[in-house]
Tab-separated table of C-alpha atoms in Angstrom:
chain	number	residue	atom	x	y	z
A	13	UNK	CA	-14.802	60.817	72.377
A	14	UNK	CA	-13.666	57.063	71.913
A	15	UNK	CA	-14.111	55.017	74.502
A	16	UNK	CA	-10.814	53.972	75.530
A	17	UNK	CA	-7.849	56.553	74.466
A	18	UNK	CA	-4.254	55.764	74.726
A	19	UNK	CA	-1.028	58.442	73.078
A	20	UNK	CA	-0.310	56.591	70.205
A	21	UNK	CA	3.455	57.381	70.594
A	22	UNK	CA	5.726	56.424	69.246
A	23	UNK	CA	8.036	55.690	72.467
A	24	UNK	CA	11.767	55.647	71.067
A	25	UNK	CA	13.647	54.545	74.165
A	26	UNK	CA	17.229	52.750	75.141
A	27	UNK	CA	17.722	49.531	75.945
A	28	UNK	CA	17.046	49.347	79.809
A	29	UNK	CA	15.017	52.381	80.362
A	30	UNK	CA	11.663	52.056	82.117
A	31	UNK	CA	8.386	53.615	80.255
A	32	UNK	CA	5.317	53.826	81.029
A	33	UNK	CA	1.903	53.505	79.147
A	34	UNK	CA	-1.416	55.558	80.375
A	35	UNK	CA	-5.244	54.985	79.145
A	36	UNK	CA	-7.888	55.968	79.950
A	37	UNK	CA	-11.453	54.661	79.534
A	38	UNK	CA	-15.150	56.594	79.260
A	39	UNK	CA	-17.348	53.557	79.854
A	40	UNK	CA	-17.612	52.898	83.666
A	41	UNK	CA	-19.769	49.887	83.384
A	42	UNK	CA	-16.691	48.066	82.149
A	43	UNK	CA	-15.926	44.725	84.402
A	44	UNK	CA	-12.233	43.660	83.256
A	45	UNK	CA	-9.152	44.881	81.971
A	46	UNK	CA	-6.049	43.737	79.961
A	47	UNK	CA	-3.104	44.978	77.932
A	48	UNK	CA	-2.094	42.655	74.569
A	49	UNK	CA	0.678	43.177	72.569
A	50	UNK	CA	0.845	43.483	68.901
A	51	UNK	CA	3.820	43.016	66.925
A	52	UNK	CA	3.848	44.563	63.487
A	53	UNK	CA	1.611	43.007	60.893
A	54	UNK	CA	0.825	40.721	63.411
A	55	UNK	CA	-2.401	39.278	65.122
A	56	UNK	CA	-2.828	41.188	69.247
A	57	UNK	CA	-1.759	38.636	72.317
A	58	UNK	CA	-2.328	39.089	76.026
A	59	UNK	CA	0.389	40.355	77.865
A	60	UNK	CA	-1.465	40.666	80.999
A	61	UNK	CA	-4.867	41.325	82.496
A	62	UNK	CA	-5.358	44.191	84.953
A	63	UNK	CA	-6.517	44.530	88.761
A	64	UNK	CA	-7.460	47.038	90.788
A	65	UNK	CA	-4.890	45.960	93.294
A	66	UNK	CA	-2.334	46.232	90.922
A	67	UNK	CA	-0.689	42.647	89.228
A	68	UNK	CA	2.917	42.435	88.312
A	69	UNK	CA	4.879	39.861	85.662
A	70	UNK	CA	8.447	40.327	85.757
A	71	UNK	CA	8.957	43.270	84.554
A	72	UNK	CA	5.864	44.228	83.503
A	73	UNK	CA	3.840	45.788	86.285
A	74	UNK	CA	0.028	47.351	85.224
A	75	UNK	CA	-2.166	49.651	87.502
A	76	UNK	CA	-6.329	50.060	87.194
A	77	UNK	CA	-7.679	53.171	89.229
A	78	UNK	CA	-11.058	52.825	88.819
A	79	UNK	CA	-12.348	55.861	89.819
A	80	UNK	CA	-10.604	57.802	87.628
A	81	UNK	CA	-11.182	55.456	84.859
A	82	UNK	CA	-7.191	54.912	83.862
A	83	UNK	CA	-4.856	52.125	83.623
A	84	UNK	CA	-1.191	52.146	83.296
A	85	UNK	CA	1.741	49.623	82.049
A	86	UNK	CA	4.940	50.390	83.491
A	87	UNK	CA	8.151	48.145	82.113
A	88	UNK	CA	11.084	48.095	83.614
A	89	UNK	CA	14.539	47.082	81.868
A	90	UNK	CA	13.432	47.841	78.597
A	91	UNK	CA	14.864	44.965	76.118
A	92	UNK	CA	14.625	45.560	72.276
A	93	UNK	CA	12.118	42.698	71.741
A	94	UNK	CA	9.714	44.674	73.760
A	95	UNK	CA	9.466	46.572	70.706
A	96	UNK	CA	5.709	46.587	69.948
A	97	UNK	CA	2.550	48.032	69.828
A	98	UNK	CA	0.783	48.102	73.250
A	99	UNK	CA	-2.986	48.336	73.222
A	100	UNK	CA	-5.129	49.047	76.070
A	101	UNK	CA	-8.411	47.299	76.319
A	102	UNK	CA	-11.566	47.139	78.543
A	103	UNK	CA	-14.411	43.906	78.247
A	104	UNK	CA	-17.825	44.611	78.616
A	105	UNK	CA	-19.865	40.929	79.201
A	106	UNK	CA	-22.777	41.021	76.835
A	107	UNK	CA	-26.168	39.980	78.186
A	108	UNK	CA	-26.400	36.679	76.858
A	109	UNK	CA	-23.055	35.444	77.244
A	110	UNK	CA	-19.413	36.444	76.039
A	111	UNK	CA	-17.368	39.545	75.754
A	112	UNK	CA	-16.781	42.200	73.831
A	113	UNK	CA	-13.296	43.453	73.629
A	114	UNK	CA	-12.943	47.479	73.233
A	115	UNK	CA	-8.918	48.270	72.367
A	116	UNK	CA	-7.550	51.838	72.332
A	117	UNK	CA	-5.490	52.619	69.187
A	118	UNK	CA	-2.556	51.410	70.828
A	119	UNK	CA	0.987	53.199	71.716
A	120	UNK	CA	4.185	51.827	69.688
A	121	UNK	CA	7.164	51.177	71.825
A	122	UNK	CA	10.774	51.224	69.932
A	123	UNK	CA	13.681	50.082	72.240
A	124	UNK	CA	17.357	51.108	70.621
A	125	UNK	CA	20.298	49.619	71.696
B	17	UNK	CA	0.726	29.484	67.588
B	18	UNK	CA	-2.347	30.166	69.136
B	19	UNK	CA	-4.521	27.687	67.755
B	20	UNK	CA	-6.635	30.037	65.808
B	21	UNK	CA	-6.473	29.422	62.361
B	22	UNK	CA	-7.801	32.002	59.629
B	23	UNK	CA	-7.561	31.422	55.724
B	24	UNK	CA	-7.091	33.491	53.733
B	25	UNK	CA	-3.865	34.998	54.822
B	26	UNK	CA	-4.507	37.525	52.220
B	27	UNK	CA	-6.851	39.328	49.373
B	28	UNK	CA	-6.792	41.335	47.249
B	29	UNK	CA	-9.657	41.945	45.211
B	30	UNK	CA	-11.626	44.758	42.778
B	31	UNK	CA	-14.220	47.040	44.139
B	32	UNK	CA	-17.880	45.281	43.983
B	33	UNK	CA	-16.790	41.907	44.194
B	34	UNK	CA	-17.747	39.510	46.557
B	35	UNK	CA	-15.016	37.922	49.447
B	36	UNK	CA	-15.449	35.210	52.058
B	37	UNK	CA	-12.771	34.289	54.905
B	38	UNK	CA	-12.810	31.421	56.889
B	39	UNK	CA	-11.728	31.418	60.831
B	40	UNK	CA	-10.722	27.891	62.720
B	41	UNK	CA	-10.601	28.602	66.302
B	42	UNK	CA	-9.014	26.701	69.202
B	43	UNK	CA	-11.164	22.891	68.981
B	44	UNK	CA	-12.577	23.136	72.359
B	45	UNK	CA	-13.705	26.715	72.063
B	46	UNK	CA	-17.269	27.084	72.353
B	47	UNK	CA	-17.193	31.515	71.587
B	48	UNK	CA	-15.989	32.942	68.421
B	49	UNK	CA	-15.827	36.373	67.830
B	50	UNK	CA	-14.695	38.509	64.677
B	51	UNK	CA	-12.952	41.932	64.657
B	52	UNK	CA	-11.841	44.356	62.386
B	53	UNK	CA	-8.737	46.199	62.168
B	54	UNK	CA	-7.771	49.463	59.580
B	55	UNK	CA	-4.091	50.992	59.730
B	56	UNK	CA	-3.186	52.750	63.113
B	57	UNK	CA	-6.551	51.515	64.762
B	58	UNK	CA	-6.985	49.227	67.338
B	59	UNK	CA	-9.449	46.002	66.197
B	60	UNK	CA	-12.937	46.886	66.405
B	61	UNK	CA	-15.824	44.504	67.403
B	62	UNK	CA	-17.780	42.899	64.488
B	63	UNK	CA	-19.719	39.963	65.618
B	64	UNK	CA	-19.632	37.341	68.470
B	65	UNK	CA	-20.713	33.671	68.133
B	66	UNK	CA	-21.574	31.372	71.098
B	67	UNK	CA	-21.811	28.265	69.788
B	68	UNK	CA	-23.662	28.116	66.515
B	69	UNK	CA	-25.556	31.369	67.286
B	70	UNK	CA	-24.539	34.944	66.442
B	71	UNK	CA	-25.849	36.473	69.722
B	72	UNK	CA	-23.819	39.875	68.757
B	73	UNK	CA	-23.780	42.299	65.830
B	74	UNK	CA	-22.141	45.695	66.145
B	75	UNK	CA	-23.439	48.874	63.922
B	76	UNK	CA	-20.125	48.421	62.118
B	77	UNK	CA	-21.438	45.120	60.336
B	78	UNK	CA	-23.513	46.499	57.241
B	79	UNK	CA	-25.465	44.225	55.262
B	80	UNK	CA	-23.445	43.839	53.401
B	81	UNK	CA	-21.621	41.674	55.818
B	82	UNK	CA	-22.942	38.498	56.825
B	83	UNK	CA	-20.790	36.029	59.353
B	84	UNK	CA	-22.071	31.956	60.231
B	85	UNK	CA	-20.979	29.107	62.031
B	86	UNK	CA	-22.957	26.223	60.794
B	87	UNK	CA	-21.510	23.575	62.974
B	88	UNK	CA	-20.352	25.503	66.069
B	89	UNK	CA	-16.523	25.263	64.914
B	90	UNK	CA	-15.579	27.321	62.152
B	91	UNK	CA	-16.834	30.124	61.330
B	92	UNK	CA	-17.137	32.200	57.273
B	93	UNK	CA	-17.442	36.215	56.754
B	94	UNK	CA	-18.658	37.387	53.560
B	95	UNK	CA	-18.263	40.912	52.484
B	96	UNK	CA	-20.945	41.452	49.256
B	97	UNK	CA	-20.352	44.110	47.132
B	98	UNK	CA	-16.732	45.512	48.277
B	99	UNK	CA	-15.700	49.144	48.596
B	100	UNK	CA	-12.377	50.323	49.420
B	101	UNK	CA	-13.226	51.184	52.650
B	102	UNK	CA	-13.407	47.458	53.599
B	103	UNK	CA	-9.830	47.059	53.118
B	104	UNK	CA	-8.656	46.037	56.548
B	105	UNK	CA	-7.120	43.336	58.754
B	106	UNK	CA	-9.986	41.174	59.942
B	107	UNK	CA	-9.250	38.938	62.519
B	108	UNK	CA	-11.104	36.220	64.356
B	109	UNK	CA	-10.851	35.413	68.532
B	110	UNK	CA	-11.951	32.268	70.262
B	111	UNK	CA	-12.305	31.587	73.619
B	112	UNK	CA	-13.631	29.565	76.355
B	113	UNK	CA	-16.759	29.730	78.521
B	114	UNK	CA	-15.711	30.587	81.737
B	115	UNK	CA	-15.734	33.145	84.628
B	116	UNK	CA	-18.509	36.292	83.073
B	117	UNK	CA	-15.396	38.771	82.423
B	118	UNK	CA	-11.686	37.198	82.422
B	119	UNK	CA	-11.956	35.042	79.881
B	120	UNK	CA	-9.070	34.975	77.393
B	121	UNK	CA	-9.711	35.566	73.714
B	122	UNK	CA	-7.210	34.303	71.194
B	123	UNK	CA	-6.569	35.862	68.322
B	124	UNK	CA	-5.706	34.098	64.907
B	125	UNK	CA	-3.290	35.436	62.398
B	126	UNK	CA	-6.015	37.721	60.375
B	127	UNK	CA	-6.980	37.929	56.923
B	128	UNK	CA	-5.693	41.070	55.203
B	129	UNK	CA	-7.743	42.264	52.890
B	130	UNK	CA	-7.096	45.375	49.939
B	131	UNK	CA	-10.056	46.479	47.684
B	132	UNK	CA	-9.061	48.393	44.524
Protein backbone atom coordinates (compact mmCIF):
# COMPACT_ATOMS: atom_id res chain seq x y z
CA UNK A 1 0.00 0.00 0.00
CA UNK A 2 1.77 3.47 -0.65
CA UNK A 3 1.84 5.63 1.89
CA UNK A 4 -0.09 8.48 0.84
CA UNK A 5 -2.82 7.66 -2.07
CA UNK A 6 -4.67 10.25 -3.94
CA UNK A 7 -7.30 9.31 -7.47
CA UNK A 8 -5.10 10.34 -9.98
CA UNK A 9 -8.05 11.79 -12.02
CA UNK A 10 -8.13 13.36 -14.35
CA UNK A 11 -10.83 16.08 -13.11
CA UNK A 12 -12.31 17.66 -16.46
CA UNK A 13 -14.47 20.42 -15.02
CA UNK A 14 -16.10 24.02 -16.21
CA UNK A 15 -14.94 27.09 -15.52
CA UNK A 16 -16.51 27.99 -12.04
CA UNK A 17 -17.36 24.66 -10.71
CA UNK A 18 -16.09 23.67 -7.26
CA UNK A 19 -14.02 20.17 -6.94
CA UNK A 20 -12.71 18.62 -4.50
CA UNK A 21 -9.45 16.55 -3.90
CA UNK A 22 -9.31 13.52 -1.15
CA UNK A 23 -6.00 11.63 0.24
CA UNK A 24 -5.41 9.69 2.36
CA UNK A 25 -2.27 8.75 4.31
CA UNK A 26 -1.02 5.19 6.11
CA UNK A 27 1.77 6.65 8.23
CA UNK A 28 0.26 8.14 11.48
CA UNK A 29 3.48 9.34 12.88
CA UNK A 30 3.36 12.06 10.25
CA UNK A 31 3.64 15.79 11.93
CA UNK A 32 2.66 18.24 8.92
CA UNK A 33 0.77 18.50 5.91
CA UNK A 34 0.65 20.46 2.58
CA UNK A 35 -0.76 20.42 -0.93
CA UNK A 36 1.81 21.85 -3.95
CA UNK A 37 0.90 22.30 -7.26
CA UNK A 38 2.60 21.09 -10.29
CA UNK A 39 2.14 22.45 -13.60
CA UNK A 40 3.07 20.23 -16.50
CA UNK A 41 6.73 19.56 -17.04
CA UNK A 42 7.19 21.71 -14.33
CA UNK A 43 9.06 21.67 -10.88
CA UNK A 44 5.98 21.11 -7.56
CA UNK A 45 5.18 24.60 -5.50
CA UNK A 46 3.25 25.01 -2.27
CA UNK A 47 -0.12 25.94 -2.59
CA UNK A 48 -0.87 25.62 0.98
CA UNK A 49 -0.01 23.75 4.14
CA UNK A 50 -2.72 21.90 6.07
CA UNK A 51 -4.27 22.12 9.74
CA UNK A 52 -6.27 20.20 11.64
CA UNK A 53 -8.54 23.13 12.20
CA UNK A 54 -8.96 23.56 8.75
CA UNK A 55 -6.94 26.81 6.81
CA UNK A 56 -8.50 28.60 3.94
CA UNK A 57 -6.74 30.93 0.94
CA UNK A 58 -9.23 32.45 -1.18
CA UNK A 59 -10.61 30.01 -2.76
CA UNK A 60 -8.74 27.32 -1.83
CA UNK A 61 -9.93 25.81 1.42
CA UNK A 62 -7.98 22.26 2.70
CA UNK A 63 -9.23 19.92 5.58
CA UNK A 64 -6.79 17.33 7.79
CA UNK A 65 -8.90 14.71 9.88
CA UNK A 66 -6.43 13.10 11.62
CA UNK A 67 -7.97 10.28 12.86
CA UNK A 68 -8.99 9.01 9.87
CA UNK A 69 -5.77 9.79 8.28
CA UNK A 70 -7.32 12.02 5.15
CA UNK A 71 -6.97 15.41 3.86
CA UNK A 72 -9.02 17.22 1.39
CA UNK A 73 -8.63 20.42 -1.09
CA UNK A 74 -11.79 21.89 -1.95
CA UNK A 75 -11.67 24.97 -4.73
CA UNK A 76 -14.22 26.98 -5.30
CA UNK A 77 -14.77 29.09 -8.66
CA UNK A 78 -12.79 26.96 -10.66
CA UNK A 79 -10.63 29.31 -13.17
CA UNK A 80 -8.76 27.60 -16.14
CA UNK A 81 -5.28 28.43 -14.74
CA UNK A 82 -6.08 26.17 -11.91
CA UNK A 83 -5.39 23.64 -14.38
CA UNK A 84 -2.73 21.44 -12.73
CA UNK A 85 -1.60 18.60 -11.08
CA UNK A 86 -2.42 18.60 -7.31
CA UNK A 87 -0.27 16.43 -5.09
CA UNK A 88 -0.92 15.56 -1.63
CA UNK A 89 1.95 15.32 0.73
CA UNK A 90 2.75 14.44 4.41
CA UNK A 91 6.53 15.46 6.24
CA UNK A 92 7.98 13.22 8.50
CA UNK A 93 11.06 15.27 10.59
CA UNK A 94 14.04 13.00 10.46
CA UNK A 95 15.97 12.45 13.68
CA UNK A 96 18.76 14.59 13.13
CA UNK A 97 17.26 17.44 11.55
CA UNK A 98 15.12 18.20 8.30
CA UNK A 99 12.22 16.70 6.51
CA UNK A 100 11.34 14.32 4.35
CA UNK A 101 8.61 15.08 1.96
CA UNK A 102 6.25 11.92 1.00
CA UNK A 103 3.82 13.14 -2.19
CA UNK A 104 0.92 10.98 -3.43
CA UNK A 105 0.91 10.53 -7.24
CA UNK A 106 -1.04 13.50 -7.58
CA UNK A 107 -4.71 14.18 -9.20
CA UNK A 108 -4.74 16.37 -12.58
CA UNK A 109 -7.31 19.06 -12.61
CA UNK A 110 -8.50 20.36 -16.29
CA UNK A 111 -10.83 23.47 -16.08
CA UNK A 112 -12.78 24.10 -19.69
CA UNK A 113 -14.26 27.14 -20.44
CA UNK B 1 11.60 31.88 -9.75
CA UNK B 2 12.22 30.17 -6.75
CA UNK B 3 15.73 30.62 -6.27
CA UNK B 4 16.68 27.07 -6.79
CA UNK B 5 18.80 26.66 -9.55
CA UNK B 6 19.56 23.11 -11.19
CA UNK B 7 21.86 22.57 -14.37
CA UNK B 8 21.43 20.59 -16.45
CA UNK B 9 18.01 21.38 -17.69
CA UNK B 10 18.32 18.26 -19.64
CA UNK B 11 20.21 14.77 -20.67
CA UNK B 12 20.14 12.58 -22.61
CA UNK B 13 22.61 10.01 -22.56
CA UNK B 14 23.46 6.02 -23.61
CA UNK B 15 22.96 3.22 -21.22
CA UNK B 16 26.28 2.68 -18.95
CA UNK B 17 27.49 6.02 -19.07
CA UNK B 18 28.20 8.12 -16.37
CA UNK B 19 25.93 11.65 -15.55
CA UNK B 20 26.38 14.35 -12.93
CA UNK B 21 23.76 17.31 -12.19
CA UNK B 22 24.40 20.17 -10.29
CA UNK B 23 21.63 21.87 -7.82
CA UNK B 24 22.07 25.77 -6.55
CA UNK B 25 19.65 26.29 -3.86
CA UNK B 26 18.24 29.48 -2.32
CA UNK B 27 21.90 31.35 -0.79
CA UNK B 28 20.79 31.39 2.71
CA UNK B 29 19.53 27.84 2.77
CA UNK B 30 21.31 25.77 5.10
CA UNK B 31 19.07 22.03 3.97
CA UNK B 32 19.21 20.60 0.59
CA UNK B 33 17.42 17.77 -0.35
CA UNK B 34 17.18 15.74 -3.75
CA UNK B 35 14.13 13.90 -5.19
CA UNK B 36 13.26 11.88 -7.91
CA UNK B 37 10.42 11.96 -10.15
CA UNK B 38 9.32 9.10 -13.13
CA UNK B 39 6.11 9.84 -15.39
CA UNK B 40 2.71 9.88 -13.45
CA UNK B 41 4.58 9.58 -9.99
CA UNK B 42 4.80 11.93 -7.44
CA UNK B 43 8.80 12.91 -6.51
CA UNK B 44 10.27 10.43 -4.35
CA UNK B 45 12.87 11.12 -1.56
CA UNK B 46 16.57 10.55 -2.52
CA UNK B 47 18.86 12.21 -0.14
CA UNK B 48 18.81 15.19 2.34
CA UNK B 49 21.79 17.47 3.12
CA UNK B 50 22.07 19.72 6.24
CA UNK B 51 24.74 21.71 5.68
CA UNK B 52 27.71 19.92 4.22
CA UNK B 53 26.53 16.54 5.61
CA UNK B 54 24.27 13.96 3.95
CA UNK B 55 22.40 12.99 7.17
CA UNK B 56 19.69 11.04 4.82
CA UNK B 57 19.82 8.28 2.21
CA UNK B 58 16.67 6.50 1.11
CA UNK B 59 16.79 2.63 -0.21
CA UNK B 60 16.02 4.21 -3.58
CA UNK B 61 19.71 5.66 -3.85
CA UNK B 62 21.83 2.57 -5.20
CA UNK B 63 25.41 2.81 -5.34
CA UNK B 64 25.42 3.64 -7.99
CA UNK B 65 24.28 7.02 -6.94
CA UNK B 66 26.40 9.17 -5.01
CA UNK B 67 25.19 13.01 -4.03
CA UNK B 68 27.88 15.86 -2.13
CA UNK B 69 27.92 19.23 -1.05
CA UNK B 70 31.48 20.16 -0.53
CA UNK B 71 30.98 23.66 0.61
CA UNK B 72 27.48 23.61 2.15
CA UNK B 73 25.94 25.48 -1.04
CA UNK B 74 25.65 23.52 -4.01
CA UNK B 75 25.20 20.38 -4.21
CA UNK B 76 26.35 17.39 -7.47
CA UNK B 77 24.46 13.86 -8.13
CA UNK B 78 26.23 11.36 -10.05
CA UNK B 79 24.50 8.43 -11.52
CA UNK B 80 27.54 5.67 -12.52
CA UNK B 81 26.77 3.23 -14.84
CA UNK B 82 23.14 4.33 -16.27
CA UNK B 83 20.21 2.05 -17.03
CA UNK B 84 17.07 3.08 -18.50
CA UNK B 85 15.34 2.87 -15.52
CA UNK B 86 17.12 6.04 -14.26
CA UNK B 87 15.45 8.09 -16.75
CA UNK B 88 13.50 10.51 -14.63
CA UNK B 89 12.96 14.12 -13.52
CA UNK B 90 15.33 14.70 -10.62
CA UNK B 91 14.80 17.62 -8.78
CA UNK B 92 16.53 19.36 -5.92
CA UNK B 93 14.60 21.34 -2.68
CA UNK B 94 16.18 23.79 -0.31
CA UNK B 95 14.98 25.11 2.63
CA UNK B 96 15.50 26.83 5.81
CA UNK B 97 16.12 25.69 9.39
CA UNK B 98 13.25 26.47 11.22
CA UNK B 99 10.21 25.24 13.24
CA UNK B 100 10.87 20.82 13.34
CA UNK B 101 7.89 20.27 10.69
CA UNK B 102 6.57 23.47 8.62
CA UNK B 103 9.37 24.33 7.01
CA UNK B 104 9.01 25.17 3.31
CA UNK B 105 11.03 23.31 0.72
CA UNK B 106 11.62 24.90 -2.64
CA UNK B 107 11.86 23.16 -5.47
CA UNK B 108 14.22 24.04 -8.50
CA UNK B 109 13.33 23.51 -12.09
CA UNK B 110 14.72 19.67 -12.30
CA UNK B 111 17.04 18.00 -14.47
CA UNK B 112 15.35 15.66 -16.94
CA UNK B 113 17.13 12.96 -17.67
CA UNK B 114 16.50 9.96 -20.73
CA UNK B 115 18.86 6.87 -20.85
CA UNK B 116 18.84 4.95 -24.16
Amino acid sequence: RKEVEQDPGPFNVPEGATVAFNCTYSNSASQSFFWYRQDCRKEPKLLMSVYSSGNEDGRFTAQLNRASQYISLLIRDSKLSDSATYLCVVNRPFTGGGNKLTFGTGTQLKVEL
Amino acid sequence: DTGVSQDPRHKITKRGQNVTFRCDPISEHNRLYWYRQTLGQGPEFLTYFQNEAQLEKSRLLSDRFSAERPKGSFSTLEIQRTEQGDSAMYLCASSEQGSRHMETQYFGPGTRLLVL
